[in-house]
């Protein structure tokens, strides 16, 4: 008679209760431990041949040294998928760095620290790049930090760098939590050197309509960016979005009634072009002083 198919082994109790969240990779956080055990057991542990013997052997004594088999092809596939997906939640995330005063600012979303710890624990396995790095600027000297950040190995070569600049004061006129006048001397634009991985640079500027028109005009005329390989960036697109919100008084601001406020976002996009000539030739410096400071 033929051999009976082996029954699936039920995971041990300690595996059934193990619901480790695997914070290093959120992609696998919801895979139950018993499922992981079955997958890896099937891929790694050898198992008995489950095919029935040919009919001519049915009348003979069954062999007690059955063929063993390990599906190395499946194992290699699992390994490859694991390598490609382990860092994916970090790669596709937008990493945000805020360089501001002590005022309330949006929460930063950056995984570089935990990602570096994860890489160190993986025997040198590293991620080649991240999709997007967003840099929120509220300090006049903030671009020195951006240059240091671009040279850092912890950001893993971003493909898109978004420079976010707000020209707003607080909505409460007497509050001093924010510097009401943001000064931007744009020598930084010609001094910044981006890594080769960068294929898109965006500048998102926030302010009133009249202010933003003048500022963006100077940006279009004067700002130039370059990469370490000699390529320069050319403006490819300019977009404008108008938004409104209502603000309420809080303990951080002066008491004021809810106020409707309109603001505009101008987004300028640069993309690299082929290298040509001297990068310094014809590169001017725009003075993006807030209009309130003029005079």
mmCIF file of C-alpha atoms in Angstrom:
data_model
loop_
_atom_site.group_PDB
_atom_site.id
_atom_site.type_symbol
_atom_site.label_atom_id
_atom_site.label_comp_id
_atom_site.label_asym_id
_atom_site.label_seq_id
_atom_site.Cartn_x
_atom_site.Cartn_y
_atom_site.Cartn_z
ATOM 1 C CA UNK A 1 0.000 0.000 0.000
ATOM 2 C CA UNK A 2 1.094 3.533 -0.600
ATOM 3 C CA UNK A 3 2.667 5.849 1.891
ATOM 4 C CA UNK A 4 0.408 8.207 3.766
ATOM 5 C CA UNK A 5 0.938 11.917 3.322
ATOM 6 C CA UNK A 6 2.488 13.491 6.429
ATOM 7 C CA UNK A 7 0.217 15.755 8.443
ATOM 8 C CA UNK A 8 1.074 19.420 8.899
ATOM 9 C CA UNK A 9 2.845 20.023 12.159
ATOM 10 C CA UNK A 10 0.951 22.309 14.536
ATOM 11 C CA UNK A 11 3.193 25.160 15.769
ATOM 12 C CA UNK A 12 4.324 24.925 19.344
ATOM 13 C CA UNK A 13 2.483 26.948 21.952
ATOM 14 C CA UNK A 14 5.362 29.379 22.385
ATOM 15 C CA UNK A 15 5.228 30.189 18.687
ATOM 16 C CA UNK A 16 1.464 30.602 18.718
ATOM 17 C CA UNK A 17 1.745 33.145 21.508
ATOM 18 C CA UNK A 18 4.644 34.979 19.909
ATOM 19 C CA UNK A 19 3.267 38.108 18.247
ATOM 20 C CA UNK A 20 6.489 40.097 18.063
ATOM 21 C CA UNK A 21 5.679 43.322 16.195
ATOM 22 C CA UNK A 22 9.028 43.457 14.324
ATOM 23 C CA UNK A 23 9.291 47.220 14.562
ATOM 24 C CA UNK A 24 12.384 47.261 12.378
ATOM 25 C CA UNK A 25 10.199 46.409 9.402
ATOM 26 C CA UNK A 26 6.500 47.388 9.641
ATOM 27 C CA UNK A 27 5.880 45.407 6.457
ATOM 28 C CA UNK A 28 6.079 42.169 8.447
ATOM 29 C CA UNK A 29 4.427 43.432 11.629
ATOM 30 C CA UNK A 30 1.127 41.677 10.894
ATOM 31 C CA UNK A 31 2.483 38.273 9.898
ATOM 32 C CA UNK A 32 1.571 35.859 12.752
ATOM 33 C CA UNK A 33 4.432 33.914 14.250
ATOM 34 C CA UNK A 34 2.888 30.541 13.421
ATOM 35 C CA UNK A 35 2.628 31.512 9.742
ATOM 36 C CA UNK A 36 6.262 32.609 9.706
ATOM 37 C CA UNK A 37 7.196 29.282 11.281
ATOM 38 C CA UNK A 38 5.379 27.287 8.604
ATOM 39 C CA UNK A 39 6.919 29.333 5.780
ATOM 40 C CA UNK A 40 10.479 29.052 7.015
ATOM 41 C CA UNK A 41 10.075 25.425 8.025
ATOM 42 C CA UNK A 42 8.899 24.561 4.524
ATOM 43 C CA UNK A 43 11.715 26.522 2.903
ATOM 44 C CA UNK A 44 14.598 25.553 5.160
ATOM 45 C CA UNK A 45 13.877 22.200 6.828
ATOM 46 C CA UNK A 46 14.130 19.116 4.638
ATOM 47 C CA UNK A 47 11.036 16.952 4.411
ATOM 48 C CA UNK A 48 10.161 13.431 3.337
ATOM 49 C CA UNK A 49 9.301 12.673 -0.242
ATOM 50 C CA UNK A 50 5.508 12.798 -0.456
ATOM 51 C CA UNK A 51 5.114 11.123 -3.866
ATOM 52 C CA UNK A 52 3.604 7.628 -3.823
ATOM 53 C CA UNK A 53 5.801 4.788 -5.009
ATOM 54 C CA UNK A 54 5.265 3.512 -8.561
ATOM 55 C CA UNK A 55 2.728 0.627 -8.836
ATOM 56 C CA UNK A 56 5.424 -2.051 -9.314
ATOM 57 C CA UNK A 57 6.712 -1.358 -5.816
ATOM 58 C CA UNK A 58 3.386 -1.488 -4.032
ATOM 59 C CA UNK A 59 3.843 -5.172 -3.105
ATOM 60 C CA UNK A 60 7.317 -4.699 -1.674
ATOM 61 C CA UNK A 61 8.349 -3.714 1.782
ATOM 62 C CA UNK A 62 8.480 0.056 2.108
ATOM 63 C CA UNK A 63 11.926 1.602 2.264
ATOM 64 C CA UNK A 64 12.854 3.200 5.551
ATOM 65 C CA UNK A 65 15.459 5.501 4.029
ATOM 66 C CA UNK A 66 13.125 7.724 2.071
ATOM 67 C CA UNK A 67 14.579 10.449 -0.065
ATOM 68 C CA UNK A 68 15.011 13.780 1.706
ATOM 69 C CA UNK A 69 14.565 17.043 -0.090
ATOM 70 C CA UNK A 70 15.188 20.719 0.558
ATOM 71 C CA UNK A 71 13.628 23.219 -1.787
ATOM 72 C CA UNK A 72 16.630 25.497 -2.185
ATOM 73 C CA UNK A 73 14.936 27.301 -5.059
ATOM 74 C CA UNK A 74 12.126 28.418 -2.782
ATOM 75 C CA UNK A 75 14.645 29.299 -0.106
ATOM 76 C CA UNK A 76 16.551 31.565 -2.487
ATOM 77 C CA UNK A 77 13.297 33.183 -3.592
ATOM 78 C CA UNK A 78 12.267 33.881 0.004
ATOM 79 C CA UNK A 79 15.691 35.317 0.736
ATOM 80 C CA UNK A 80 15.526 37.617 -2.275
ATOM 81 C CA UNK A 81 12.031 38.844 -1.430
ATOM 82 C CA UNK A 82 13.096 39.447 2.155
ATOM 83 C CA UNK A 83 16.110 41.493 1.081
ATOM 84 C CA UNK A 84 14.077 43.632 -1.300
ATOM 85 C CA UNK A 85 11.161 44.278 1.035
ATOM 86 C CA UNK A 86 12.829 44.520 4.432
ATOM 87 C CA UNK A 87 13.772 48.186 4.017
ATOM 88 C CA UNK A 88 10.905 49.159 1.731
ATOM 89 C CA UNK A 89 8.811 50.908 4.430
ATOM 90 C CA UNK A 90 11.783 53.189 5.069
ATOM 91 C CA UNK A 91 12.687 53.654 1.413
ATOM 92 C CA UNK A 92 9.266 54.842 0.257
ATOM 93 C CA UNK A 93 8.593 56.991 3.337
ATOM 94 C CA UNK A 94 9.045 60.756 3.210
ATOM 95 C CA UNK A 95 11.755 61.725 5.679
ATOM 96 C CA UNK A 96 11.263 65.169 7.198
ATOM 97 C CA UNK A 97 13.882 67.309 8.903
ATOM 98 C CA UNK A 98 12.811 70.525 10.674
ATOM 99 C CA UNK A 99 15.370 73.296 11.185
ATOM 100 C CA UNK A 100 13.404 75.880 13.144
ATOM 101 C CA UNK A 101 13.292 78.146 16.126
ATOM 102 C CA UNK A 102 11.818 76.864 19.393
ATOM 103 C CA UNK A 103 8.308 77.603 18.157
ATOM 104 C CA UNK A 104 5.744 74.829 17.654
ATOM 105 C CA UNK A 105 6.526 73.058 14.396
ATOM 106 C CA UNK A 106 5.124 70.066 12.525
ATOM 107 C CA UNK A 107 6.278 66.743 13.847
ATOM 108 C CA UNK A 108 9.314 65.371 12.064
ATOM 109 C CA UNK A 109 9.009 62.052 10.254
ATOM 110 C CA UNK A 110 12.452 60.539 9.889
ATOM 111 C CA UNK A 111 13.551 56.924 10.089
ATOM 112 C CA UNK A 112 17.268 57.431 9.574
ATOM 113 C CA UNK A 113 18.231 56.564 13.170
ATOM 114 C CA UNK A 114 16.247 53.349 13.491
ATOM 115 C CA UNK A 115 17.152 52.457 9.915
ATOM 116 C CA UNK A 116 20.855 52.805 10.681
ATOM 117 C CA UNK A 117 20.432 50.569 13.716
ATOM 118 C CA UNK A 118 18.651 48.026 11.545
ATOM 119 C CA UNK A 119 21.422 48.116 8.938
ATOM 120 C CA UNK A 120 24.080 47.603 11.596
ATOM 121 C CA UNK A 121 22.219 44.522 12.787
ATOM 122 C CA UNK A 122 22.032 43.035 9.281
ATOM 123 C CA UNK A 123 25.752 42.375 8.759
ATOM 124 C CA UNK A 124 26.349 45.299 6.435
ATOM 125 C CA UNK A 125 23.162 44.965 4.386
ATOM 126 C CA UNK A 126 22.191 48.496 3.391
ATOM 127 C CA UNK A 127 19.579 50.390 1.456
ATOM 128 C CA UNK A 128 20.793 52.265 -1.660
ATOM 129 C CA UNK A 129 18.487 55.281 -1.447
ATOM 130 C CA UNK A 130 15.327 56.836 -0.031
ATOM 131 C CA UNK A 131 12.548 58.296 -2.131
ATOM 132 C CA UNK A 132 12.126 61.743 -0.603
ATOM 133 C CA UNK A 133 13.776 64.055 1.913
ATOM 134 C CA UNK A 134 11.730 67.081 3.043
ATOM 135 C CA UNK A 135 13.646 69.932 4.681
ATOM 136 C CA UNK A 136 11.540 72.459 6.616
ATOM 137 C CA UNK A 137 13.353 75.777 7.035
ATOM 138 C CA UNK A 138 12.546 78.483 9.581
ATOM 139 C CA UNK A 139 16.056 79.794 10.296
ATOM 140 C CA UNK A 140 18.084 82.212 8.142
ATOM 141 C CA UNK A 141 21.208 80.057 8.526
ATOM 142 C CA UNK A 142 19.385 76.790 8.015
ATOM 143 C CA UNK A 143 21.007 75.870 4.715
ATOM 144 C CA UNK A 144 24.327 75.060 6.334
ATOM 145 C CA UNK A 145 22.515 72.249 8.119
ATOM 146 C CA UNK A 146 21.016 71.104 4.815
ATOM 147 C CA UNK A 147 24.472 70.833 3.250
ATOM 148 C CA UNK A 148 25.715 68.785 6.196
ATOM 149 C CA UNK A 149 22.634 66.596 5.910
ATOM 150 C CA UNK A 150 23.228 65.954 2.200
ATOM 151 C CA UNK A 151 26.772 64.840 2.987
ATOM 152 C CA UNK A 152 25.603 62.538 5.753
ATOM 153 C CA UNK A 153 25.517 58.803 5.087
ATOM 154 C CA UNK A 154 22.427 58.365 7.268
ATOM 155 C CA UNK A 155 20.015 59.606 4.565
ATOM 156 C CA UNK A 156 21.034 56.933 2.031
ATOM 157 C CA UNK A 157 21.060 59.065 -1.114
ATOM 158 C CA UNK A 158 17.625 60.725 -1.545
ATOM 159 C CA UNK A 159 16.063 60.787 -5.018
ATOM 160 C CA UNK A 160 13.917 63.874 -4.346
ATOM 161 C CA UNK A 161 14.778 66.781 -2.039
ATOM 162 C CA UNK A 162 11.964 69.161 -1.047
ATOM 163 C CA UNK A 163 12.967 72.483 0.526
ATOM 164 C CA UNK A 164 9.980 73.871 2.414
ATOM 165 C CA UNK A 165 10.117 77.572 3.346
ATOM 166 C CA UNK A 166 7.396 79.474 5.220
ATOM 167 C CA UNK A 167 7.316 83.267 5.106
ATOM 168 C CA UNK A 168 4.461 83.433 7.623
ATOM 169 C CA UNK A 169 4.452 85.039 11.014
ATOM 170 C CA UNK A 170 2.026 83.612 13.558
ATOM 171 C CA UNK A 171 -1.625 84.388 13.037
ATOM 172 C CA UNK A 172 -1.598 86.197 16.367
ATOM 173 C CA UNK A 173 -0.053 89.577 15.625
ATOM 174 C CA UNK A 174 1.531 90.186 19.047
ATOM 175 C CA UNK A 175 2.963 86.727 19.552
ATOM 176 C CA UNK A 176 6.748 86.381 19.389
ATOM 177 C CA UNK A 177 6.878 82.601 19.147
ATOM 178 C CA UNK A 178 7.876 82.855 15.483
ATOM 179 C CA UNK A 179 10.294 85.236 13.859
ATOM 180 C CA UNK A 180 7.838 87.331 11.788
ATOM 181 C CA UNK A 181 10.455 88.153 9.158
ATOM 182 C CA UNK A 182 12.192 85.300 7.422
ATOM 183 C CA UNK A 183 15.386 86.412 5.718
ATOM 184 C CA UNK A 184 16.781 84.235 2.963
ATOM 185 C CA UNK A 185 20.100 85.223 1.473
ATOM 186 C CA UNK A 186 20.393 82.951 -1.501
ATOM 187 C CA UNK A 187 24.135 82.516 -1.752
ATOM 188 C CA UNK A 188 23.310 79.083 -0.321
ATOM 189 C CA UNK A 189 21.555 78.146 -3.569
ATOM 190 C CA UNK A 190 24.810 78.345 -5.505
ATOM 191 C CA UNK A 191 26.888 76.803 -2.732
ATOM 192 C CA UNK A 192 24.794 73.683 -2.146
ATOM 193 C CA UNK A 193 26.091 70.512 -3.789
ATOM 194 C CA UNK A 194 23.617 67.653 -4.112
ATOM 195 C CA UNK A 195 24.568 63.962 -4.304
ATOM 196 C CA UNK A 196 24.358 62.069 -7.592
ATOM 197 C CA UNK A 197 21.253 60.216 -6.402
ATOM 198 C CA UNK A 198 19.128 63.400 -6.525
ATOM 199 C CA UNK A 199 16.978 63.597 -9.663
ATOM 200 C CA UNK A 200 14.426 66.185 -8.498
ATOM 201 C CA UNK A 201 14.656 69.317 -6.351
ATOM 202 C CA UNK A 202 11.532 71.127 -5.219
ATOM 203 C CA UNK A 203 11.087 74.398 -3.343
ATOM 204 C CA UNK A 204 7.715 74.833 -1.637
ATOM 205 C CA UNK A 205 7.222 78.422 -0.461
ATOM 206 C CA UNK A 206 4.319 79.576 1.696
ATOM 207 C CA UNK A 207 3.048 83.139 1.967
ATOM 208 C CA UNK A 208 0.510 85.704 0.829
ATOM 209 C CA UNK A 209 -0.192 86.065 -2.883
ATOM 210 C CA UNK A 210 1.550 89.425 -3.380
ATOM 211 C CA UNK A 211 4.651 88.379 -1.463
ATOM 212 C CA UNK A 212 4.973 85.017 -3.173
ATOM 213 C CA UNK A 213 4.743 86.432 -6.694
ATOM 214 C CA UNK A 214 7.810 88.603 -6.110
ATOM 215 C CA UNK A 215 9.753 85.924 -4.283
ATOM 216 C CA UNK A 216 9.140 83.243 -6.899
ATOM 217 C CA UNK A 217 10.127 85.671 -9.662
ATOM 218 C CA UNK A 218 13.526 86.052 -7.993
ATOM 219 C CA UNK A 219 13.794 82.300 -7.545
ATOM 220 C CA UNK A 220 13.103 81.647 -11.224
ATOM 221 C CA UNK A 221 15.680 84.218 -12.254
ATOM 222 C CA UNK A 222 18.525 83.526 -9.856
ATOM 223 C CA UNK A 223 18.469 80.128 -8.197
ATOM 224 C CA UNK A 224 20.785 77.449 -9.582
ATOM 225 C CA UNK A 225 21.534 74.029 -8.147
ATOM 226 C CA UNK A 226 24.234 71.493 -9.023
ATOM 227 C CA UNK A 227 25.338 67.953 -8.294
ATOM 228 C CA UNK A 228 28.718 66.551 -7.411
ATOM 229 C CA UNK A 229 29.029 65.004 -10.875
ATOM 230 C CA UNK A 230 28.852 68.450 -12.522
ATOM 231 C CA UNK A 231 25.224 68.293 -13.679
ATOM 232 C CA UNK A 232 23.126 71.388 -13.096
ATOM 233 C CA UNK A 233 19.388 71.582 -12.464
ATOM 234 C CA UNK A 234 16.956 73.362 -14.743
ATOM 235 C CA UNK A 235 13.455 74.553 -13.808
ATOM 236 C CA UNK A 236 10.871 72.156 -15.207
ATOM 237 C CA UNK A 237 7.623 73.241 -13.559
ATOM 238 C CA UNK A 238 5.996 75.948 -11.413
ATOM 239 C CA UNK A 239 2.730 75.323 -9.569
ATOM 240 C CA UNK A 240 0.566 77.433 -7.298
ATOM 241 C CA UNK A 241 -2.029 76.205 -4.798
ATOM 242 C CA UNK A 242 -4.356 78.412 -2.738
ATOM 243 C CA UNK A 243 -5.615 77.184 0.636
ATOM 244 C CA UNK A 244 -7.631 78.552 3.534
ATOM 245 C CA UNK A 245 -7.997 77.611 7.174
ATOM 246 C CA UNK A 246 -9.440 78.963 10.425
ATOM 247 C CA UNK A 247 -7.207 79.364 13.432
ATOM 248 C CA UNK A 248 -8.311 79.219 17.073
ATOM 249 C CA UNK A 249 -6.669 80.852 20.071
ATOM 250 C CA UNK A 250 -4.550 78.570 22.252
ATOM 251 C CA UNK A 251 -2.408 79.086 25.311
ATOM 252 C CA UNK A 252 0.607 79.563 23.044
ATOM 253 C CA UNK A 253 -0.902 82.546 21.297
ATOM 254 C CA UNK A 254 -2.748 85.696 22.229
ATOM 255 C CA UNK A 255 -6.486 85.424 22.754
ATOM 256 C CA UNK A 256 -8.185 86.112 19.463
ATOM 257 C CA UNK A 257 -11.393 85.000 17.762
ATOM 258 C CA UNK A 258 -11.335 82.375 15.013
ATOM 259 C CA UNK A 259 -9.892 83.967 11.903
ATOM 260 C CA UNK A 260 -10.090 82.821 8.307
ATOM 261 C CA UNK A 261 -6.723 83.102 6.582
ATOM 262 C CA UNK A 262 -5.788 82.527 2.953
ATOM 263 C CA UNK A 263 -2.318 81.390 2.002
ATOM 264 C CA UNK A 264 -0.550 80.357 -1.155
ATOM 265 C CA UNK A 265 1.970 77.652 -1.933
ATOM 266 C CA UNK A 266 4.324 78.147 -4.839
ATOM 267 C CA UNK A 267 6.217 75.011 -5.863
ATOM 268 C CA UNK A 268 9.202 75.253 -8.182
ATOM 269 C CA UNK A 269 10.679 72.015 -9.549
ATOM 270 C CA UNK A 270 14.209 71.531 -10.887
ATOM 271 C CA UNK A 271 15.513 68.552 -12.851
ATOM 272 C CA UNK A 272 19.113 67.830 -13.906
ATOM 273 C CA UNK A 273 20.447 68.595 -17.374
ATOM 274 C CA UNK A 274 23.686 67.607 -19.047
ATOM 275 C CA UNK A 275 26.857 69.172 -17.794
ATOM 276 C CA UNK A 276 28.119 72.213 -19.650
ATOM 277 C CA UNK A 277 30.721 74.940 -19.201
ATOM 278 C CA UNK A 278 31.601 76.580 -15.936
ATOM 279 C CA UNK A 279 29.007 76.089 -13.250
ATOM 280 C CA UNK A 280 29.825 79.491 -11.813
ATOM 281 C CA UNK A 281 29.312 81.445 -15.023
ATOM 282 C CA UNK A 282 26.068 83.376 -14.979
ATOM 283 C CA UNK A 283 24.933 82.213 -11.551
ATOM 284 C CA UNK A 284 23.486 85.181 -9.688
ATOM 285 C CA UNK A 285 22.366 85.633 -6.089
ATOM 286 C CA UNK A 286 18.820 86.732 -5.329
ATOM 287 C CA UNK A 287 17.913 88.599 -2.145
ATOM 288 C CA UNK A 288 14.740 86.988 -0.857
ATOM 289 C CA UNK A 289 14.239 89.328 2.060
ATOM 290 C CA UNK A 290 10.617 89.325 3.169
ATOM 291 C CA UNK A 291 8.883 92.467 1.797
ATOM 292 C CA UNK A 292 8.115 93.606 5.350
ATOM 293 C CA UNK A 293 11.836 94.143 5.886
ATOM 294 C CA UNK A 294 12.436 96.279 2.823
ATOM 295 C CA UNK A 295 13.266 99.883 3.448
#
